[in-house]
XYZ file of C-alpha atoms in Angstrom:
639
model
C 82.134 390.745 245.541
C 84.968 390.007 243.181
C 87.871 387.688 244.318
C 91.354 388.643 243.262
C 93.820 385.712 242.622
C 97.282 385.988 244.023
C 99.188 384.780 240.989
C 102.482 385.037 242.736
C 101.376 382.616 245.442
C 99.982 380.237 242.898
C 103.214 380.299 240.943
C 105.171 379.509 244.060
C 102.910 376.546 244.807
C 103.168 375.370 241.246
C 106.955 375.602 241.264
C 107.033 373.695 244.605
C 104.895 370.935 243.195
C 107.004 370.685 240.063
C 110.170 370.634 242.130
C 108.775 367.964 244.457
C 107.592 365.850 241.570
C 110.894 366.343 239.788
C 112.693 365.304 242.962
C 110.579 362.177 243.197
C 111.249 361.381 239.544
C 114.959 361.958 240.078
C 114.894 359.796 243.195
C 113.160 357.022 241.289
C 115.710 357.387 238.535
C 118.512 357.112 241.094
C 116.891 353.984 242.563
C 116.560 352.458 239.115
C 120.125 353.411 238.316
C 121.334 351.883 241.588
C 119.373 348.730 240.878
C 120.752 348.625 237.376
C 124.307 349.009 238.710
C 123.609 346.278 241.285
C 122.251 343.846 238.708
C 124.493 344.633 235.775
C 127.790 345.332 237.523
C 127.862 344.099 241.106
C 125.862 340.855 240.535
C 126.718 340.424 236.880
C 128.709 337.223 237.322
C 126.103 335.576 239.542
C 123.234 336.235 237.189
C 125.298 335.329 234.165
C 125.876 331.916 235.722
C 122.164 331.510 236.489
C 121.221 332.512 232.985
C 123.683 330.026 231.621
C 122.284 327.356 233.920
C 118.803 328.084 232.633
C 120.118 327.733 229.108
C 122.416 324.784 229.800
C 121.575 321.679 231.813
C 124.027 319.186 233.278
C 122.539 315.737 232.747
C 124.069 312.704 234.491
C 125.289 309.802 232.379
C 124.748 306.613 234.375
C 127.656 304.150 234.010
C 127.263 300.553 232.896
C 127.384 298.216 235.852
C 130.332 295.820 235.991
C 129.881 292.169 235.050
C 130.153 289.221 237.427
C 131.820 286.061 236.094
C 132.862 282.717 237.546
C 136.514 281.587 237.678
C 136.268 280.168 234.145
C 134.676 283.244 232.559
C 131.020 282.147 232.663
C 128.849 285.275 232.950
C 126.715 285.261 236.093
C 125.421 288.856 235.963
C 125.228 291.098 232.888
C 123.398 294.147 231.488
C 120.960 294.659 228.632
C 118.819 297.576 227.443
C 115.030 297.647 227.213
C 112.165 300.152 227.065
C 110.076 300.928 230.143
C 106.798 302.778 230.515
C 107.208 305.161 233.450
C 104.820 307.429 235.338
C 105.804 310.515 237.344
C 102.817 310.954 239.711
C 103.500 314.651 240.406
C 103.199 315.504 236.683
C 99.887 313.762 236.026
C 96.917 315.900 235.036
C 94.381 313.084 235.381
C 93.790 310.698 238.326
C 96.389 307.938 238.511
C 93.903 305.064 238.182
C 92.276 306.676 235.135
C 95.682 307.172 233.545
C 96.636 303.535 234.055
C 93.278 302.402 232.695
C 93.817 304.423 229.519
C 97.419 303.237 229.177
C 96.305 299.615 229.424
C 94.368 300.117 226.184
C 97.668 300.800 224.425
C 100.096 298.623 226.370
C 99.339 295.373 228.178
C 99.340 296.007 231.938
C 98.892 292.863 234.026
C 97.772 292.550 237.624
C 101.331 291.788 238.757
C 102.501 295.000 236.999
C 99.957 297.011 238.993
C 101.002 295.359 242.257
C 104.670 296.009 241.580
C 103.941 299.620 240.568
C 102.046 300.254 243.802
C 104.861 298.774 245.901
C 107.488 300.872 244.101
C 105.399 304.048 244.302
C 104.918 303.603 248.058
C 108.696 303.459 248.451
C 109.537 306.373 246.151
C 109.235 310.140 246.208
C 106.305 311.689 244.350
C 108.485 313.500 241.818
C 110.337 310.336 240.753
C 109.304 308.309 237.746
C 108.064 304.818 238.591
C 107.963 301.985 236.019
C 104.520 300.616 235.256
C 105.659 298.207 232.537
C 109.118 297.009 231.582
C 110.490 295.257 228.512
C 108.103 296.913 226.065
C 108.067 295.566 222.522
C 108.791 297.839 219.570
C 105.112 297.680 218.634
C 104.047 298.790 222.122
C 106.541 301.666 222.030
C 105.161 302.777 218.660
C 101.523 302.629 219.853
C 102.266 304.717 222.928
C 104.426 307.229 221.036
C 101.522 307.968 218.684
C 99.321 308.831 221.698
C 102.011 310.383 223.885
C 100.390 313.834 223.790
C 97.415 312.467 225.749
C 99.542 311.407 228.715
C 101.496 314.220 230.386
C 103.669 312.722 233.115
C 104.080 309.408 231.274
C 107.226 308.577 229.317
C 108.893 305.686 227.536
C 112.502 305.417 228.669
C 115.393 303.295 227.416
C 116.938 301.717 230.495
C 119.786 299.357 231.279
C 118.639 296.245 233.131
C 120.514 293.636 235.129
C 120.122 290.003 234.142
C 121.151 286.844 235.956
C 121.268 284.287 233.136
C 121.562 281.225 235.407
C 118.540 282.128 237.514
C 118.632 280.474 240.934
C 122.156 279.116 240.595
C 124.505 280.814 243.074
C 121.789 283.364 243.858
C 122.928 283.737 247.481
C 126.454 284.512 246.267
C 125.606 286.997 243.524
C 122.633 288.601 245.243
C 120.616 291.097 243.228
C 120.049 294.785 242.525
C 116.789 296.644 242.987
C 115.253 300.087 242.780
C 116.794 302.651 245.119
C 114.450 302.974 248.090
C 113.566 306.235 249.772
C 115.836 305.442 252.728
C 118.712 304.534 250.406
C 118.185 307.707 248.371
C 118.329 309.836 251.524
C 121.494 308.037 252.650
C 123.106 308.590 249.234
C 122.160 312.283 249.283
C 124.027 312.647 252.577
C 127.066 310.677 251.436
C 130.219 311.584 249.542
C 128.883 309.563 246.585
C 125.803 311.760 246.055
C 127.072 313.203 242.739
C 128.152 309.791 241.480
C 124.652 308.361 242.021
C 122.708 311.151 240.275
C 120.341 309.501 237.836
C 120.952 306.018 239.264
C 117.755 304.033 239.772
C 119.176 300.719 240.996
C 121.600 299.658 243.688
C 122.980 296.387 245.055
C 120.663 294.904 247.670
C 122.135 291.510 248.570
C 125.174 289.318 248.008
C 128.198 290.512 246.061
C 126.005 293.053 244.265
C 125.750 294.808 247.634
C 129.176 294.208 249.184
C 130.975 295.322 245.989
C 128.459 298.053 245.091
C 130.972 300.889 244.708
C 133.259 298.896 242.418
C 130.404 297.527 240.319
C 128.638 300.891 239.997
C 131.451 302.741 238.251
C 131.913 306.496 237.796
C 129.047 308.638 236.499
C 129.631 311.028 233.567
C 127.642 314.095 232.473
C 126.419 315.973 229.404
C 126.101 319.728 228.944
C 122.878 320.199 227.006
C 121.579 323.491 225.593
C 117.824 323.895 225.883
C 115.061 326.324 225.025
C 112.990 328.312 227.524
C 110.415 325.511 227.418
C 113.042 322.942 228.429
C 113.417 321.237 225.052
C 116.961 320.026 224.366
C 118.561 321.722 221.358
C 122.076 320.336 221.229
C 124.807 318.719 223.298
C 127.616 321.130 224.067
C 130.037 318.700 225.736
C 130.132 315.220 227.126
C 132.196 313.587 229.865
C 131.711 309.856 229.405
C 130.847 307.603 232.316
C 133.324 304.949 233.382
C 131.809 301.497 233.596
C 132.057 299.605 236.868
C 134.741 297.010 237.471
C 134.129 293.389 236.564
C 134.247 290.788 239.329
C 135.813 287.422 238.538
C 134.809 284.993 241.249
C 136.599 282.006 242.724
C 133.360 280.044 242.273
C 133.315 277.176 239.763
C 129.749 277.497 238.535
C 129.682 273.966 237.101
C 130.620 272.556 240.496
C 128.010 274.835 242.034
C 125.264 273.556 239.720
C 126.173 269.897 240.279
C 125.827 270.329 244.038
C 122.581 272.274 243.698
C 121.117 269.530 241.513
C 122.315 266.839 243.928
C 120.424 268.505 246.780
C 117.221 268.291 244.775
C 114.337 269.639 246.840
C 116.107 269.154 250.174
C 117.177 272.028 252.393
C 120.764 272.649 253.376
C 124.129 274.159 252.524
C 127.563 273.275 251.188
C 130.761 275.318 251.129
C 133.834 274.153 249.192
C 137.188 275.917 249.642
C 140.622 275.642 248.065
C 142.646 275.505 251.317
C 145.918 276.853 249.895
C 144.366 280.128 248.713
C 141.039 280.535 250.529
C 139.203 280.543 247.174
C 135.586 279.545 247.707
C 134.827 277.027 244.947
C 131.157 276.443 245.720
C 128.748 278.248 248.023
C 125.432 276.468 247.969
C 122.289 277.422 249.871
C 119.178 275.384 249.198
C 116.540 276.251 248.319
C 117.473 279.301 246.295
C 115.530 282.088 244.605
C 115.552 283.771 241.210
C 117.299 287.164 241.560
C 115.745 288.319 238.274
C 112.473 288.780 240.186
C 113.944 291.782 242.006
C 115.461 293.763 239.136
C 112.223 295.380 237.919
C 110.783 295.491 241.422
C 109.249 292.323 242.808
C 105.462 292.173 243.032
C 103.801 291.762 246.430
C 102.574 288.213 245.857
C 106.001 286.881 244.858
C 107.609 288.698 247.774
C 105.127 287.221 250.237
C 105.637 283.722 248.834
C 109.404 283.972 249.294
C 109.197 285.368 252.809
C 106.434 283.136 254.174
C 107.753 279.864 252.722
C 108.572 277.298 255.414
C 111.707 276.415 253.401
C 113.069 279.978 253.839
C 114.628 280.378 250.367
C 115.851 283.893 251.169
C 118.043 282.704 254.058
C 121.716 282.467 253.149
C 122.352 279.214 255.008
C 126.166 278.960 254.585
C 126.574 282.507 255.894
C 123.864 282.900 258.518
C 122.434 279.447 259.230
C 123.871 278.024 262.460
C 123.987 274.297 263.194
C 125.455 271.925 265.741
C 128.405 270.274 263.950
C 127.705 266.814 265.325
C 130.514 264.302 264.930
C 132.362 266.485 262.396
C 133.694 268.144 265.588
C 135.466 264.950 266.705
C 138.665 265.235 264.631
C 139.292 268.653 266.194
C 138.677 267.230 269.670
C 141.149 264.419 268.944
C 143.732 266.921 267.665
C 143.244 268.997 270.827
C 143.834 265.888 272.953
C 147.124 265.207 271.151
C 148.316 268.819 271.291
C 147.403 269.235 274.968
C 148.710 265.847 276.031
C 145.332 264.541 277.185
C 145.510 261.389 275.064
C 148.051 259.419 273.069
C 147.127 257.748 269.763
C 147.377 254.270 271.282
C 145.559 255.052 274.538
C 142.332 253.043 274.764
C 138.952 254.058 276.168
C 136.421 251.334 276.948
C 132.954 252.036 275.550
C 130.139 250.031 277.187
C 127.550 252.014 275.202
C 127.251 254.966 277.549
C 129.099 257.455 279.748
C 127.937 258.265 283.263
C 128.294 261.680 284.881
C 126.632 262.482 288.193
C 123.903 259.950 287.695
C 123.176 261.151 284.139
C 123.671 258.672 281.319
C 125.047 259.866 277.964
C 124.361 257.156 275.389
C 126.548 256.000 272.554
C 125.059 255.385 269.111
C 125.682 251.642 269.482
C 123.564 250.134 272.256
C 126.243 247.679 273.406
C 129.082 250.096 272.796
C 132.199 249.784 270.639
C 134.303 248.040 273.270
C 137.926 249.133 273.545
C 138.544 252.108 271.262
C 141.754 253.985 270.527
C 141.862 257.460 269.000
C 142.056 256.441 265.345
C 139.174 254.000 265.642
C 137.126 256.582 267.569
C 137.170 258.805 264.475
C 136.605 256.012 261.944
C 133.551 254.505 263.689
C 132.544 257.815 265.321
C 132.460 256.588 268.907
C 130.525 259.027 271.084
C 131.646 257.586 274.434
C 135.309 258.196 273.608
C 134.613 261.927 273.263
C 132.348 262.114 276.302
C 135.281 260.865 278.349
C 137.802 263.053 276.542
C 135.715 266.200 276.972
C 135.279 265.498 280.674
C 139.063 265.179 281.082
C 139.879 268.285 279.019
C 137.347 270.697 280.486
C 135.394 273.358 278.630
C 138.007 276.125 278.859
C 140.652 274.013 277.133
C 138.155 273.001 274.447
C 137.108 276.617 273.845
C 140.653 277.974 273.689
C 141.842 275.273 271.292
C 138.894 275.597 268.891
C 138.880 279.396 268.657
C 141.917 279.801 266.334
C 140.337 277.369 263.865
C 137.500 279.855 263.404
C 134.707 278.183 265.352
C 132.344 280.841 266.662
C 134.244 283.561 264.762
C 133.385 285.504 261.636
C 135.615 284.382 258.772
C 135.669 287.839 257.162
C 134.354 286.556 253.836
C 133.405 289.298 251.357
C 129.648 289.143 252.022
C 127.591 291.196 254.454
C 125.613 289.809 257.412
C 127.879 286.897 258.345
C 126.727 285.284 261.596
C 129.196 284.682 264.425
C 127.720 281.429 265.664
C 128.499 280.227 269.190
C 131.650 278.609 270.580
C 130.404 277.804 274.094
C 132.194 278.679 277.300
C 131.037 279.411 280.863
C 131.374 283.157 280.191
C 129.375 282.881 276.959
C 126.577 280.940 278.676
C 126.381 283.437 281.535
C 125.932 286.257 279.000
C 123.469 284.279 276.910
C 121.138 283.067 279.647
C 119.807 284.711 282.774
C 120.072 283.470 286.332
C 120.509 279.777 287.093
C 120.057 278.909 283.403
C 123.372 280.652 282.708
C 125.384 278.443 285.083
C 127.758 276.029 283.385
C 127.322 272.395 284.421
C 129.344 269.276 283.701
C 126.768 267.929 281.275
C 127.287 270.994 279.078
C 130.936 270.027 278.589
C 130.008 266.437 277.731
C 127.534 267.560 275.068
C 129.880 270.168 273.592
C 132.723 267.648 273.309
C 130.564 265.491 271.048
C 129.604 268.355 268.716
C 126.115 268.881 270.085
C 124.689 270.840 273.005
C 125.394 274.567 272.820
C 127.649 274.375 269.745
C 126.303 276.452 266.848
C 128.381 277.174 263.737
C 127.727 278.219 260.172
C 128.611 275.800 257.346
C 131.136 278.424 256.231
C 132.852 278.315 259.634
C 132.998 274.516 259.598
C 134.448 274.496 256.063
C 136.971 277.167 257.085
C 138.036 275.122 260.124
C 138.527 271.975 258.029
C 140.488 274.020 255.466
C 142.782 275.215 258.260
C 143.327 271.601 259.317
C 143.919 270.400 255.737
C 146.312 273.324 255.209
C 148.431 272.205 258.197
C 147.395 275.111 260.391
C 147.910 277.886 257.842
C 144.831 280.103 257.951
C 143.661 281.775 254.718
C 140.669 284.094 254.761
C 137.910 282.666 252.531
C 136.801 284.925 249.680
C 134.401 284.810 246.741
C 135.913 287.499 244.492
C 139.229 286.316 243.087
C 140.019 289.138 240.648
C 138.788 292.718 240.161
C 139.096 293.704 236.489
C 139.043 297.268 235.174
C 136.344 297.259 232.508
C 138.209 299.817 230.365
C 141.862 298.811 230.567
C 141.202 295.176 231.548
C 143.931 295.508 234.168
C 143.458 292.861 236.838
C 144.020 292.957 240.559
C 144.108 289.781 242.643
C 142.164 289.928 245.874
C 143.830 286.853 247.375
C 145.383 287.845 250.686
C 148.459 286.482 252.342
C 147.970 283.998 255.143
C 146.089 285.487 258.079
C 148.051 283.564 260.693
C 149.370 280.097 261.481
C 148.012 277.837 264.217
C 150.989 276.311 266.081
C 150.452 272.566 265.639
C 152.764 269.572 265.540
C 152.862 268.100 262.048
C 152.827 264.517 263.327
C 149.556 265.223 265.138
C 147.989 266.768 262.026
C 149.117 263.813 259.931
C 147.624 261.370 262.423
C 144.208 263.069 262.337
C 144.240 263.258 258.546
C 145.097 259.558 258.341
C 142.213 258.686 260.666
C 139.830 260.746 258.492
C 141.049 258.767 255.461
C 139.996 255.652 257.360
C 136.445 257.042 257.574
C 136.151 256.805 253.782
C 138.458 253.895 252.973
C 138.235 251.243 255.676
C 135.415 248.786 256.454
C 133.440 250.136 259.375
C 134.181 253.711 258.380
C 131.003 255.770 258.398
C 131.525 256.867 254.765
C 133.275 253.714 253.495
C 130.605 252.575 251.038
C 130.069 256.069 249.646
C 133.699 256.472 248.532
C 134.363 252.957 247.285
C 136.439 253.066 244.057
C 136.642 256.853 244.202
C 139.849 257.154 242.192
C 141.354 259.558 244.723
C 142.121 259.493 248.449
C 139.758 261.539 250.585
C 139.705 262.345 254.274
C 136.219 262.761 255.647
C 133.987 262.830 258.683
C 130.274 262.227 258.900
C 128.044 263.875 261.455
C 124.488 263.716 262.708
C 123.099 266.404 264.993
C 119.821 266.492 266.852
C 117.392 269.293 266.148
C 115.306 268.628 269.261
C 116.226 267.173 272.637
C 115.121 263.585 273.229
C 113.592 263.059 276.662
C 115.443 260.956 279.197
C 114.786 257.260 278.678
C 113.390 257.758 275.164
C 115.040 256.460 272.008
C 115.302 258.570 268.865
C 112.900 257.366 266.175
C 112.830 259.474 263.003
C 109.637 257.841 261.760
C 107.712 259.178 264.749
C 108.888 262.751 264.283
C 107.706 265.440 261.904
C 110.177 265.831 259.038
C 111.462 269.211 260.227
C 112.223 267.829 263.705
C 114.518 265.055 262.482
C 118.301 265.090 262.777
C 120.520 267.146 260.499
C 123.031 265.238 258.353
C 126.570 266.656 258.061
C 129.755 265.765 256.241
C 133.210 267.301 255.912
C 135.996 266.219 253.543
C 139.299 267.164 251.930
C 141.026 265.656 248.881
C 143.455 264.567 247.604
C 144.924 263.863 251.027
C 148.614 264.362 250.135
C 147.998 267.892 248.770
C 144.361 268.943 249.238
C 142.879 270.935 246.361
C 139.387 271.089 247.789
C 137.791 271.074 251.237
C 134.070 270.970 251.810
C 131.584 271.068 254.650
C 127.873 270.533 254.262
C 124.600 270.030 256.056
C 121.364 268.493 254.804
C 118.598 269.621 257.113
C 116.443 266.964 258.788
C 117.901 264.225 256.580
C 119.262 261.846 259.225
C 122.684 260.207 259.060
C 125.580 262.124 257.546
C 126.916 259.011 255.842
C 123.580 258.320 254.224
C 122.307 261.745 253.181
C 125.258 264.158 253.048
C 128.317 262.140 251.991
C 126.809 261.024 248.634
C 126.323 264.680 247.629
C 129.929 265.370 248.578
C 131.038 262.400 246.447
C 129.390 263.934 243.391
C 131.117 267.270 244.078
C 134.550 265.695 244.529
C 134.144 263.406 241.496
C 133.468 266.420 239.288
C 136.127 268.725 240.706
C 138.943 266.163 240.884
C 138.071 263.855 237.982
C 135.766 265.899 235.757
C 133.108 263.228 236.238
C 129.507 264.354 236.069
C 126.629 262.573 237.827
C 124.634 260.098 235.749
C 121.400 261.588 234.461
C 119.279 259.144 236.433
C 120.563 260.274 239.842
C 121.135 263.985 239.322
C 118.345 265.025 241.642
C 118.450 262.363 244.323
C 120.852 260.288 246.314
C 119.969 256.606 246.486
C 120.088 255.071 249.942
C 121.910 252.024 248.627
C 124.909 254.317 248.073
C 125.650 253.943 251.775
C 125.422 251.339 254.429
C 126.891 252.749 257.593
C 125.669 255.999 259.119
C 126.654 258.142 262.040
C 124.140 258.117 264.871
C 122.866 261.322 266.464
C 125.301 263.173 268.668
C 123.783 263.347 272.140
């Protein structure tokens, strides 16, 4: 049977299919046209910018860090350029250990380099480059460059490095810079300075490098660089130069600083010297010190452990955060308080039998038989403990606390360094906060001990120096500072940082003059506890020795240094100002576990004053030690 095709139906179906397909093609064309309009017209500007960004990169230009100089222009911190071999772990194609092993065939890689690299890598993000070796020689750079193609993810970079040319000297003042840690990087990313720190690898970690970080860092610049699709730079289109950081000119006299550091030798302690009229800190010594250059490239684990586990605690900034009982250096302030508050007159005599009794408790004097009848001036010159036991009992702790506070005891001075300790100016309220329960109750014996500079007193050497400066400056209080001038590195315009007086302590001039005169007797009259040390000084100096116990001696026992471990012996202290008529320098110092202030501390102060006032340097033979024959009389422990 023959089938007949319905051509008309077939044509209709064919036309329908063609129409449908044509409609689909037209719809696709409309979609393409719409997309084209969207990309080329609506989003043209956005994509043009992205295309330009792919073609042009903005590269940060890291500014030169500002210099740090002493008051006479001696450079204490500077910059220099050197080549580093750096690894970006995320870009490596071979295992890290294998890469380092191969690199060590071209460039010397020591064990300490590996330890430092591991420490830095643990503290960095995986996409950051980490230095394996620094300070490459030209020959090492050439050897690596010839084999560079074998090491994707490894580059030689020219970097600016920080250098501290005097090493340990003034290390606790200057501080150091180090690699930006992960925590610091995150904090910078969230700060207003994020753009300014793009490309920056190092930041101030301690000392003035940290507290003046923003000024020292400067202002970052940038380069517009045209590059190929593979990322290779073709040419620089424009450049906005970086602005170098400001230079810091310190109040420190680095020669004075070095003389004091050498005089300490291998002993532990601190000294702060201040110009009372301005608050300029002339010397800021913490012994032992450390070499800040160790931290610039990233300190290796072994060196870090040695610094942090040393019993001598070289990383502790003793003038700023070490707290000590002031011992008998507290007595001139107690005497001044007695005059100002009407508790004693200069001629009033206290009899010293060698002890003071309070409620059945015996507080001993340093002289077994006592000093006999003692007036105020003699009490300072011979450092009579019993006089101040009696005075403190009559004054009461609240009067002592309120008088001492304006001098800066137990208060932060506001010096331009971070992490300054407050110390402790005792009072019943302070003790109740500090100790729990019955241990926080104030008792009469606490007042007796505090009045003699021992007991609960705890002050930093900086606070003691500041207090003596306020006394020497007749009650005018100047905030101590280490940076004297901030200098613009481009224009060399200078700005003084010296502030006006903070406030004035209301004191009677005749009372100040009396105390100063008594302190002159300490250094110039027979029987004075620093008389032998300052014989033939060539200038008039007011001083006060001090000795403070580190441990409590049991009732009925007598202090015997020979029977104690060295670190349990008394601390030696000394304070001074000179010349007396118009003081140019004030100092306060402590030599830890060294015994009498007149024997161990005052001779170091003599060397400092001889240099600063007379330009006299210590003889070569005694640069690193103080001979005991320099002194005869010492101040006994404050008890």
